[in-house]
PDB file of C-alpha atoms in Angstrom:
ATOM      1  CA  UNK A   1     101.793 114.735 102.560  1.00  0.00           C
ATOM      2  CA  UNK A   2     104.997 113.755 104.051  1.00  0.00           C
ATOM      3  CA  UNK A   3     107.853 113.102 101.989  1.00  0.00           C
ATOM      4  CA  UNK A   4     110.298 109.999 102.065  1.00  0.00           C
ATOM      5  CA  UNK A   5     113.669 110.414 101.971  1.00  0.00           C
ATOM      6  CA  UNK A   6     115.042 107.069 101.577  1.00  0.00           C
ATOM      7  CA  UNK A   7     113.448 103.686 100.164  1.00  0.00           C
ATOM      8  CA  UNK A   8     114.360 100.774 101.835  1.00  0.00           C
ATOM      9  CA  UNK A   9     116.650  98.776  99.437  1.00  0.00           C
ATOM     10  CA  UNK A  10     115.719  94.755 100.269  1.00  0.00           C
ATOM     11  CA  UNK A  11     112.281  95.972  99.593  1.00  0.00           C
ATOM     12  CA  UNK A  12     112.551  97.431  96.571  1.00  0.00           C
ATOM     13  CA  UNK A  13     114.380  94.446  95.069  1.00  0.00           C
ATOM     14  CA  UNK A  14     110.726  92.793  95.342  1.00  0.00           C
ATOM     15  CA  UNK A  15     109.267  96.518  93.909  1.00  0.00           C
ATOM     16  CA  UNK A  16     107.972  96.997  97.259  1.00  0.00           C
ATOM     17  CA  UNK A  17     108.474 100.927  98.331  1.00  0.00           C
ATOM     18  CA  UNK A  18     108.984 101.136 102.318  1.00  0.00           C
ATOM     19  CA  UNK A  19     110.129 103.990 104.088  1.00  0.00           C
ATOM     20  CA  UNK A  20     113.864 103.597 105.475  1.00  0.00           C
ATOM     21  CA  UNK A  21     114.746 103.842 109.241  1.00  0.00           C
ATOM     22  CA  UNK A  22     118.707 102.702 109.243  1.00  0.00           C
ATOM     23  CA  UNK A  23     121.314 102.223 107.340  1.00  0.00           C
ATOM     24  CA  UNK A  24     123.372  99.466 107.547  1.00  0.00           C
ATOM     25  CA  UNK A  25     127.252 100.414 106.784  1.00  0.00           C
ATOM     26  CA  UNK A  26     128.124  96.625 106.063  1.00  0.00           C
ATOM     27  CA  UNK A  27     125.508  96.117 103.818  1.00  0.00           C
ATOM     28  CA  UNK A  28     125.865  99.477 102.117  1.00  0.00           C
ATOM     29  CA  UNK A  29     121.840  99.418 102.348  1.00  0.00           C
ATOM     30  CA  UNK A  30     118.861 101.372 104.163  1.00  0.00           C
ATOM     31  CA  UNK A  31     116.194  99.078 105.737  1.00  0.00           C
ATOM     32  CA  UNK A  32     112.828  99.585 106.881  1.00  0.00           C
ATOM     33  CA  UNK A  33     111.448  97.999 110.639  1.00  0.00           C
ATOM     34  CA  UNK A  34     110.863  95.136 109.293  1.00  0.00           C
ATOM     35  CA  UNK A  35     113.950  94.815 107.264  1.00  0.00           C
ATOM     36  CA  UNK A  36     115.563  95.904 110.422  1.00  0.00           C
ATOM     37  CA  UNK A  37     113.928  93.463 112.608  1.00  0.00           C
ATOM     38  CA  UNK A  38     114.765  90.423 110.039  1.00  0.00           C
ATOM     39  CA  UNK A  39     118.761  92.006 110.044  1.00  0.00           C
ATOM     40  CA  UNK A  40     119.495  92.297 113.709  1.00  0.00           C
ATOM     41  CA  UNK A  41     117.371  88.698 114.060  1.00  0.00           C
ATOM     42  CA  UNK A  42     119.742  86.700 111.736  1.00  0.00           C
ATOM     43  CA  UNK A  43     122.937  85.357 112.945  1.00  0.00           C
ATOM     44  CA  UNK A  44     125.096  86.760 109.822  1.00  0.00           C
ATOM     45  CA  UNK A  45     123.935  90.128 110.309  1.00  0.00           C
ATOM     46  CA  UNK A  46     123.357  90.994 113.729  1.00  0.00           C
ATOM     47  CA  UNK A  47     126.686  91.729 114.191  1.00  0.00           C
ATOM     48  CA  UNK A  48     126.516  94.968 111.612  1.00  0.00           C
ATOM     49  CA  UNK A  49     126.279  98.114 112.382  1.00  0.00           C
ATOM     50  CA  UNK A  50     123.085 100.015 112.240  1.00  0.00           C
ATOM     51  CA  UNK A  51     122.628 104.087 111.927  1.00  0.00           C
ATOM     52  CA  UNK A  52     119.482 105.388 112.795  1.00  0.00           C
ATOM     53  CA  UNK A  53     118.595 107.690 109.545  1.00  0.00           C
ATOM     54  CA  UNK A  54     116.648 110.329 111.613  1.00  0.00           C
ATOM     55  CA  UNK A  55     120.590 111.487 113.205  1.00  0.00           C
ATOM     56  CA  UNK A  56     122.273 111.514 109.584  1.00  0.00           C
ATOM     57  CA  UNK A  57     122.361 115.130 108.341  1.00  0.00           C
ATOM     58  CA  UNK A  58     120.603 115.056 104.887  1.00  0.00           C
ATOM     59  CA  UNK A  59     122.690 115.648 102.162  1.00  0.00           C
ATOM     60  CA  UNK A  60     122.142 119.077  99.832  1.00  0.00           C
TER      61      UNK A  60
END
């Protein structure tokens, strides 16, 4: 069983649990693909600045 490490946040304002692939430092949130697609897509966000989760050194 793989583990998740972080929950997207837009999601789970709608109690939806998806699995977190960025982190936007503007927003202060992680986002999922799809939350990810719909942020780089929309013209007051695409402009932010995205990490990729899978390079951030987990935290002890």
């Amino acid at each position: 069983m793989t583990e998740i490490n972080h929950l997207c946040g837009f999601c789970l304002e709608d109690n939806n649990e998806q699995e977190g692939v960025v982190f936007c430092s503007k927003c202060e949130q992680v986002l999922c693909i799809e939350c990810k697609r719909e942020h780089t897509g929309s013209k007051a966000t695409r402009r932010h600045e995205l990490f990729d989760l899978a390079d951030v050194a987990p935290r002890d």
